[in-house]
Amino acid sequence: MTENAAPSGRRTRRATAGRKRRWGRIVLLTLVVLLLAAGGTGYWLYSRLDGNIEAVDLNKSLGEDRPEKTVAGATDVLVLGSDSRAGDNKALGGGNATGARSDTALVVHIPQGRTKAVAVSIPRDTLVTRPECVKRDGAALPSAERVMFNSVYTSAGPACVVKTVEQMSGVRIDHYMEIDFAGFKDLVDAIGGVTVELEEPIHDRHTGLNLAAGPQKLDGADSLKFVRTRHGIGDGSDLGRIGLQQQFLTALLSEVKEQDLLGSPTKTYKIADSATRSLTTDSELASLSKLADFAKSMQGVDPGSMETIMLPVAYDAVDPNRVVAAEPQAEQLWKAVREDSEIPQSAKKSPATGG
């Protein structure tokens, strides 16, 4: 080897490492496509992941009676975490509830330019007007007032949840994503856990979750307890845990984005398999290649700068255990989302805080 060869080799290695780091920051599903889209075994693995994803045809289910898209280039995604007790979810759900509900609901708004994002949490105990919908079996479900938001999923499925959100917000929902208990737990375990920073300790005797203040690395089971706990924080209502859910979402996205997944194709596949096995999307995203294209378009969004907001709500005058959208704050918030404009500070303040 000549004297000049070593520096050249080092430069080559540094350049290669730099490329890996840059590619390693591309969202998970993009990497899976790059790693597995080749023929033979790769194609079989790709097809299996592709077949994991369930689809909901929103256009067919909702028809033309929907809000107009007001700003080209902006994207709005409804993200649900469902608490189905079916299959592997039964041991994770807790309690004796049957069926499934939307345990967590977020409207994620990605403004034009796709360099930032806003996540609006809708409390599950919010009383809403459910529009007329078609149930899973094709039967008509009449409109009803003062129903709990999370019961809409149980009554008529995801398309009706989208319709309800569109009616209450006036926001056109472009895409839908849903993951259940088992999928959430397996995804966290596949990436090796998620670290959250706690300002105060959490002790929840209902779930057995006991965490000290400071940084805590959570596995899948404890992560599920963390995003679902409410007895160990605030006033024990659903509102208190929304802050934890938003904190965990940011930490999870940051963890996925920071991992050098190109260095471990096996780990990449394991994560993708965990993510897709319990994933339901709208039909326009229901393939690995379409998800990858969507993920690539989102790579300019920094999870650390994502703003998280709870829909402003007030305690219901008839039933203080329930909440209703607080006005004019809620309309100010949705108007800003519709118009892709900055959300005013007044729209971020909720009369009901959850303690």
Short mmCIF file of C-alpha atoms in Angstrom, two decimals:
data_model
loop_
_atom_site.label_atom_id
_atom_site.label_comp_id
_atom_site.label_asym_id
_atom_site.label_seq_id
_atom_site.Cartn_x
_atom_site.Cartn_y
_atom_site.Cartn_z
CA MET A 1 0.00 0.00 0.00
CA THR A 2 1.39 3.48 -0.88
CA GLU A 3 1.66 6.37 1.57
CA ASN A 4 -1.24 8.15 -0.16
CA ALA A 5 -3.54 5.13 -0.07
CA ALA A 6 -4.42 5.32 3.63
CA PRO A 7 -5.79 8.89 3.61
CA SER A 8 -7.80 8.09 0.51
CA GLY A 9 -9.22 5.00 2.21
CA ARG A 10 -10.11 7.01 5.28
CA ARG A 11 -11.86 9.60 3.15
CA THR A 12 -13.76 6.81 1.41
CA ARG A 13 -14.76 5.26 4.71
CA ARG A 14 -15.82 8.64 6.12
CA ALA A 15 -17.87 9.37 3.01
CA THR A 16 -19.50 5.94 3.21
CA ALA A 17 -20.30 6.42 6.91
CA GLY A 18 -21.75 9.83 6.14
CA ARG A 19 -24.01 8.39 3.49
CA LYS A 20 -25.19 5.67 5.88
CA ARG A 21 -26.02 8.24 8.54
CA ARG A 22 -27.98 10.31 6.07
CA TRP A 23 -29.87 7.30 4.72
CA GLY A 24 -30.31 6.01 8.25
CA ARG A 25 -32.44 9.03 9.01
CA ILE A 26 -34.99 8.22 6.33
CA VAL A 27 -38.21 6.90 7.79
CA LEU A 28 -38.48 3.16 8.39
CA LEU A 29 -40.68 2.04 5.53
CA THR A 30 -38.54 3.77 2.94
CA LEU A 31 -35.59 1.72 4.12
CA VAL A 32 -37.56 -1.47 3.94
CA VAL A 33 -38.38 -0.85 0.29
CA LEU A 34 -34.71 -0.19 -0.51
CA LEU A 35 -33.60 -3.33 1.30
CA LEU A 36 -36.24 -5.79 0.24
CA ALA A 37 -37.52 -4.76 -3.18
CA ALA A 38 -35.05 -7.06 -4.98
CA GLY A 39 -36.13 -10.43 -6.39
CA GLY A 40 -36.15 -13.90 -4.84
CA THR A 41 -36.36 -14.04 -1.05
CA GLY A 42 -36.39 -10.24 -0.88
CA TYR A 43 -39.53 -10.15 -3.00
CA TRP A 44 -41.20 -12.76 -0.77
CA LEU A 45 -40.39 -10.72 2.32
CA TYR A 46 -41.61 -7.55 0.63
CA SER A 47 -44.86 -9.25 -0.39
CA ARG A 48 -45.42 -10.52 3.13
CA LEU A 49 -45.01 -7.02 4.60
CA ASP A 50 -47.26 -5.64 1.89
CA GLY A 51 -49.91 -8.23 2.72
CA ASN A 52 -49.82 -7.35 6.42
CA ILE A 53 -51.49 -3.99 5.86
CA GLU A 54 -55.27 -3.72 6.05
CA ALA A 55 -57.05 -1.01 4.06
CA VAL A 56 -60.08 1.25 4.45
CA ASP A 57 -61.48 2.82 1.28
CA LEU A 58 -62.43 6.26 2.58
CA ASN A 59 -63.54 7.62 -0.79
CA LYS A 60 -65.98 4.75 -1.26
CA SER A 61 -67.24 4.84 2.32
CA LEU A 62 -67.64 8.61 2.65
CA GLY A 63 -68.68 9.65 -0.85
CA GLU A 64 -68.62 13.28 -1.97
CA ASP A 65 -70.14 14.92 1.11
CA ARG A 66 -66.82 15.94 2.63
CA PRO A 67 -64.94 19.19 3.37
CA GLU A 68 -63.04 20.74 0.49
CA LYS A 69 -59.25 20.82 0.59
CA THR A 70 -58.40 24.48 1.09
CA VAL A 71 -54.58 24.54 0.83
CA ALA A 72 -52.75 22.51 -1.80
CA GLY A 73 -49.65 20.79 -0.46
CA ALA A 74 -50.80 20.57 3.16
CA THR A 75 -51.61 17.09 4.49
CA ASP A 76 -53.88 15.96 7.33
CA VAL A 77 -53.66 12.44 8.76
CA LEU A 78 -55.98 10.90 11.35
CA VAL A 79 -53.96 8.55 13.55
CA LEU A 80 -55.82 6.14 15.86
CA GLY A 81 -54.61 3.76 18.51
CA SER A 82 -57.34 1.14 18.93
CA ASP A 83 -57.97 -0.82 22.12
CA SER A 84 -59.29 -3.97 20.47
CA ARG A 85 -59.43 -6.95 22.86
CA ALA A 86 -59.20 -9.45 20.00
CA GLY A 87 -56.31 -11.87 19.45
CA ASP A 88 -52.98 -10.83 20.99
CA ASN A 89 -54.59 -7.64 22.29
CA LYS A 90 -56.74 -9.42 24.89
CA ALA A 91 -53.94 -9.81 27.44
CA LEU A 92 -52.81 -6.22 26.91
CA GLY A 93 -56.13 -4.39 27.13
CA GLY A 94 -56.94 -4.74 30.77
CA GLY A 95 -60.42 -4.82 32.25
CA ASN A 96 -63.35 -6.76 30.87
CA ALA A 97 -64.35 -4.51 27.98
CA THR A 98 -65.40 -6.12 24.74
CA GLY A 99 -65.15 -4.86 21.18
CA ALA A 100 -62.79 -2.05 20.22
CA ARG A 101 -62.61 1.69 20.72
CA SER A 102 -60.35 4.48 19.54
CA ASP A 103 -58.15 4.71 22.62
CA THR A 104 -55.96 7.49 21.16
CA ALA A 105 -56.84 9.94 18.38
CA LEU A 106 -54.56 12.49 16.74
CA VAL A 107 -55.09 14.76 13.77
CA VAL A 108 -51.56 15.28 12.45
CA HIS A 109 -51.31 18.38 10.26
CA ILE A 110 -48.26 18.68 7.98
CA PRO A 111 -48.17 22.20 6.53
CA GLN A 112 -47.25 23.05 2.98
CA GLY A 113 -43.50 22.61 2.58
CA ARG A 114 -43.43 19.62 4.97
CA THR A 115 -40.75 20.85 7.34
CA LYS A 116 -42.83 20.74 10.53
CA ALA A 117 -45.98 19.15 11.93
CA VAL A 118 -48.76 19.76 14.46
CA ALA A 119 -50.53 16.92 16.30
CA VAL A 120 -53.98 17.69 17.73
CA SER A 121 -55.21 15.18 20.32
CA ILE A 122 -58.96 14.59 20.59
CA PRO A 123 -59.89 13.41 24.11
CA ARG A 124 -61.71 10.09 23.95
CA ASP A 125 -64.35 11.30 26.45
CA THR A 126 -65.37 14.25 24.25
CA LEU A 127 -69.11 14.37 23.53
CA VAL A 128 -69.70 14.80 19.80
CA THR A 129 -72.45 14.62 17.22
CA ARG A 130 -71.97 11.41 15.28
CA PRO A 131 -73.07 11.84 11.65
CA GLU A 132 -75.13 9.28 9.78
CA CYS A 133 -72.78 6.44 8.85
CA VAL A 134 -72.69 3.01 7.29
CA LYS A 135 -71.69 0.26 9.71
CA ARG A 136 -69.21 -2.52 8.92
CA ASP A 137 -72.05 -4.86 7.95
CA GLY A 138 -73.47 -2.32 5.49
CA ALA A 139 -76.41 -1.28 7.67
CA ALA A 140 -77.20 2.40 8.13
CA LEU A 141 -76.41 4.03 11.48
CA PRO A 142 -78.48 7.17 12.16
CA SER A 143 -76.93 10.38 13.38
CA ALA A 144 -76.80 10.84 17.16
CA GLU A 145 -75.93 13.72 19.49
CA ARG A 146 -73.86 13.65 22.67
CA VAL A 147 -72.06 10.38 22.04
CA MET A 148 -68.55 9.75 23.32
CA PHE A 149 -65.97 10.21 20.62
CA ASN A 150 -64.27 6.85 21.24
CA SER A 151 -67.59 4.99 20.88
CA VAL A 152 -67.88 5.98 17.21
CA TYR A 153 -65.23 3.42 16.27
CA THR A 154 -67.14 0.70 18.13
CA SER A 155 -70.46 1.60 16.52
CA ALA A 156 -69.41 1.96 12.90
CA GLY A 157 -65.66 1.56 12.39
CA PRO A 158 -62.86 3.80 11.14
CA ALA A 159 -64.63 5.44 8.19
CA CYS A 160 -67.27 6.82 10.54
CA VAL A 161 -64.53 8.16 12.85
CA VAL A 162 -63.03 10.01 9.88
CA LYS A 163 -66.47 11.38 8.97
CA THR A 164 -67.03 12.49 12.57
CA VAL A 165 -63.67 14.28 12.71
CA GLU A 166 -64.32 15.98 9.38
CA GLN A 167 -67.75 17.14 10.54
CA MET A 168 -66.52 18.52 13.88
CA SER A 169 -63.44 20.21 12.42
CA GLY A 170 -64.20 21.06 8.80
CA VAL A 171 -60.76 19.60 8.00
CA ARG A 172 -60.46 17.27 5.01
CA ILE A 173 -58.66 14.13 6.23
CA ASP A 174 -56.23 12.98 3.54
CA HIS A 175 -55.02 9.76 5.15
CA TYR A 176 -55.89 7.35 7.94
CA MET A 177 -53.55 5.20 10.05
CA GLU A 178 -54.45 2.86 12.90
CA ILE A 179 -52.35 0.57 15.10
CA ASP A 180 -53.63 -1.70 17.88
CA PHE A 181 -52.24 -2.64 21.31
CA ALA A 182 -50.19 -5.64 20.20
CA GLY A 183 -48.70 -3.81 17.24
CA PHE A 184 -47.69 -0.87 19.43
CA LYS A 185 -45.98 -3.11 22.00
CA ASP A 186 -44.14 -5.16 19.36
CA LEU A 187 -42.98 -2.05 17.51
CA VAL A 188 -41.41 -0.55 20.63
CA ASP A 189 -39.71 -3.84 21.48
CA ALA A 190 -38.42 -4.20 17.91
CA ILE A 191 -36.63 -0.84 17.99
CA GLY A 192 -35.11 -1.63 21.39
CA GLY A 193 -37.26 0.58 23.60
CA VAL A 194 -38.01 4.29 23.84
CA THR A 195 -36.58 6.79 26.34
CA VAL A 196 -38.84 9.42 27.90
CA GLU A 197 -37.94 12.19 30.34
CA LEU A 198 -40.25 12.42 33.38
CA GLU A 199 -40.55 15.60 35.41
CA GLU A 200 -42.42 13.72 38.15
CA PRO A 201 -42.64 10.04 39.17
CA ILE A 202 -45.61 7.93 38.07
CA HIS A 203 -47.20 5.34 40.34
CA ASP A 204 -50.29 3.66 38.92
CA ARG A 205 -51.63 0.80 41.03
CA HIS A 206 -54.16 -0.10 38.32
CA THR A 207 -51.50 -0.95 35.73
CA GLY A 208 -48.52 -1.60 38.00
CA LEU A 209 -46.52 1.15 36.29
CA ASN A 210 -43.96 2.65 38.65
CA LEU A 211 -41.45 5.10 37.19
CA ALA A 212 -39.08 7.50 38.92
CA ALA A 213 -38.51 11.06 37.73
CA GLY A 214 -35.79 11.54 35.13
CA PRO A 215 -34.95 9.62 31.94
CA GLN A 216 -36.68 6.23 31.68
CA LYS A 217 -36.17 3.68 28.91
CA LEU A 218 -39.43 1.81 28.37
CA ASP A 219 -39.96 -1.56 26.73
CA GLY A 220 -43.10 -2.37 24.78
CA ALA A 221 -45.23 -3.45 27.75
CA ASP A 222 -44.31 -0.44 29.90
CA SER A 223 -44.70 1.91 26.92
CA LEU A 224 -48.27 0.70 26.50
CA LYS A 225 -48.92 1.27 30.21
CA PHE A 226 -47.32 4.71 29.93
CA VAL A 227 -49.54 5.98 27.10
CA ARG A 228 -52.66 4.52 28.72
CA THR A 229 -52.09 5.50 32.38
CA ARG A 230 -54.41 8.06 33.84
CA HIS A 231 -54.75 7.02 37.50
CA GLY A 232 -51.11 7.88 38.22
CA ILE A 233 -51.28 11.45 36.91
CA GLY A 234 -53.43 14.57 37.13
CA ASP A 235 -57.02 14.12 38.21
CA GLY A 236 -57.29 10.56 36.91
CA SER A 237 -59.23 11.58 33.81
CA ASP A 238 -58.46 10.95 30.15
CA LEU A 239 -57.17 14.52 29.80
CA GLY A 240 -54.20 13.96 32.06
CA ARG A 241 -52.68 11.19 29.98
CA ILE A 242 -52.88 13.07 26.68
CA GLY A 243 -49.68 14.93 27.55
CA LEU A 244 -47.92 11.60 28.10
CA GLN A 245 -49.19 10.27 24.77
CA GLN A 246 -47.91 13.33 22.95
CA GLN A 247 -44.55 13.14 24.73
CA PHE A 248 -44.18 9.46 23.86
CA LEU A 249 -45.12 10.00 20.21
CA THR A 250 -42.32 12.55 19.80
CA ALA A 251 -39.82 10.27 21.57
CA LEU A 252 -40.83 7.28 19.42
CA LEU A 253 -40.49 9.18 16.14
CA SER A 254 -37.11 10.55 17.22
CA GLU A 255 -35.88 7.07 18.11
CA VAL A 256 -36.88 5.61 14.75
CA LYS A 257 -35.35 8.51 12.88
CA GLU A 258 -32.02 8.34 14.75
CA GLN A 259 -31.36 4.61 14.32
CA ASP A 260 -28.95 3.52 11.58
CA LEU A 261 -31.26 0.86 10.20
CA LEU A 262 -29.20 0.31 7.07
CA GLY A 263 -26.58 -1.24 9.31
CA SER A 264 -28.99 -4.03 10.27
CA PRO A 265 -31.34 -5.30 7.54
CA THR A 266 -32.58 -8.00 9.93
CA LYS A 267 -33.61 -5.42 12.50
CA THR A 268 -35.19 -3.28 9.81
CA TYR A 269 -37.35 -6.18 8.66
CA LYS A 270 -38.33 -7.04 12.25
CA ILE A 271 -39.44 -3.47 12.88
CA ALA A 272 -41.34 -3.28 9.60
CA ASP A 273 -43.05 -6.61 10.25
CA SER A 274 -44.13 -5.45 13.72
CA ALA A 275 -45.38 -2.13 12.36
CA THR A 276 -47.34 -3.54 9.43
CA ARG A 277 -48.92 -6.59 11.13
CA SER A 278 -51.18 -4.35 13.21
CA LEU A 279 -51.49 -1.46 10.77
CA THR A 280 -54.65 -0.29 9.01
CA THR A 281 -54.49 2.60 6.55
CA ASP A 282 -56.66 4.25 3.94
CA SER A 283 -56.51 2.49 0.57
CA GLU A 284 -54.25 5.18 -0.89
CA LEU A 285 -51.49 4.20 1.57
CA ALA A 286 -52.16 0.48 1.84
CA SER A 287 -48.94 -0.82 0.30
CA LEU A 288 -45.32 -0.72 1.30
CA SER A 289 -44.30 1.30 -1.73
CA LYS A 290 -47.03 3.91 -1.16
CA LEU A 291 -46.13 4.17 2.52
CA ALA A 292 -42.48 4.53 1.55
CA ASP A 293 -43.26 7.35 -0.89
CA PHE A 294 -45.29 9.08 1.81
CA ALA A 295 -42.48 8.57 4.34
CA LYS A 296 -39.90 10.03 1.96
CA SER A 297 -42.06 13.11 1.51
CA MET A 298 -42.09 13.53 5.31
CA GLN A 299 -38.34 13.20 5.93
CA GLY A 300 -37.95 16.98 6.23
CA VAL A 301 -40.16 16.98 9.36
CA ASP A 302 -38.11 17.01 12.57
CA PRO A 303 -39.97 15.09 15.32
CA GLY A 304 -38.29 17.30 17.92
CA SER A 305 -40.03 20.37 16.52
CA MET A 306 -43.48 18.80 16.20
CA GLU A 307 -46.04 20.83 18.14
CA THR A 308 -48.55 18.86 20.21
CA ILE A 309 -51.88 20.38 21.19
CA MET A 310 -54.99 19.05 22.92
CA LEU A 311 -58.31 20.04 21.40
CA PRO A 312 -59.62 22.76 23.77
CA VAL A 313 -62.41 21.23 25.83
CA ALA A 314 -64.58 22.17 28.80
CA TYR A 315 -66.26 19.91 31.34
CA ASP A 316 -69.81 19.10 30.27
CA ALA A 317 -72.47 20.95 32.29
CA VAL A 318 -74.69 17.86 32.52
CA ASP A 319 -72.05 15.18 33.07
CA PRO A 320 -68.76 16.47 34.57
CA ASN A 321 -67.12 13.13 33.70
CA ARG A 322 -67.37 14.10 30.02
CA VAL A 323 -66.03 17.07 28.06
CA VAL A 324 -67.23 19.12 25.09
CA ALA A 325 -65.32 21.24 22.59
CA ALA A 326 -64.66 24.67 24.12
CA GLU A 327 -65.63 27.62 21.95
CA PRO A 328 -64.35 29.81 20.45
CA GLN A 329 -60.98 28.12 21.05
CA ALA A 330 -61.80 24.89 19.20
CA GLU A 331 -62.99 26.69 16.07
CA GLN A 332 -59.91 28.93 16.15
CA LEU A 333 -57.74 25.82 16.22
CA TRP A 334 -59.53 24.03 13.38
CA LYS A 335 -59.64 27.20 11.29
CA ALA A 336 -55.86 27.51 11.55
CA VAL A 337 -55.45 23.86 10.51
CA ARG A 338 -57.82 24.30 7.56
CA GLU A 339 -56.04 27.42 6.38
CA ASP A 340 -52.53 26.07 7.06
CA SER A 341 -51.80 29.08 9.23
CA GLU A 342 -50.14 29.58 12.61
CA ILE A 343 -52.30 28.39 15.49
CA PRO A 344 -53.10 31.30 17.84
CA GLN A 345 -52.09 30.97 21.48
CA SER A 346 -55.72 31.42 22.53
CA ALA A 347 -56.62 28.21 20.69
CA LYS A 348 -54.08 26.22 22.69
CA LYS A 349 -55.67 26.90 26.08
CA SER A 350 -58.20 24.36 27.34
CA PRO A 351 -60.61 25.21 30.17
CA ALA A 352 -60.55 21.54 31.21
CA THR A 353 -56.96 20.54 31.91
CA GLY A 354 -57.18 17.18 33.65
CA GLY A 355 -55.46 18.52 36.74
#
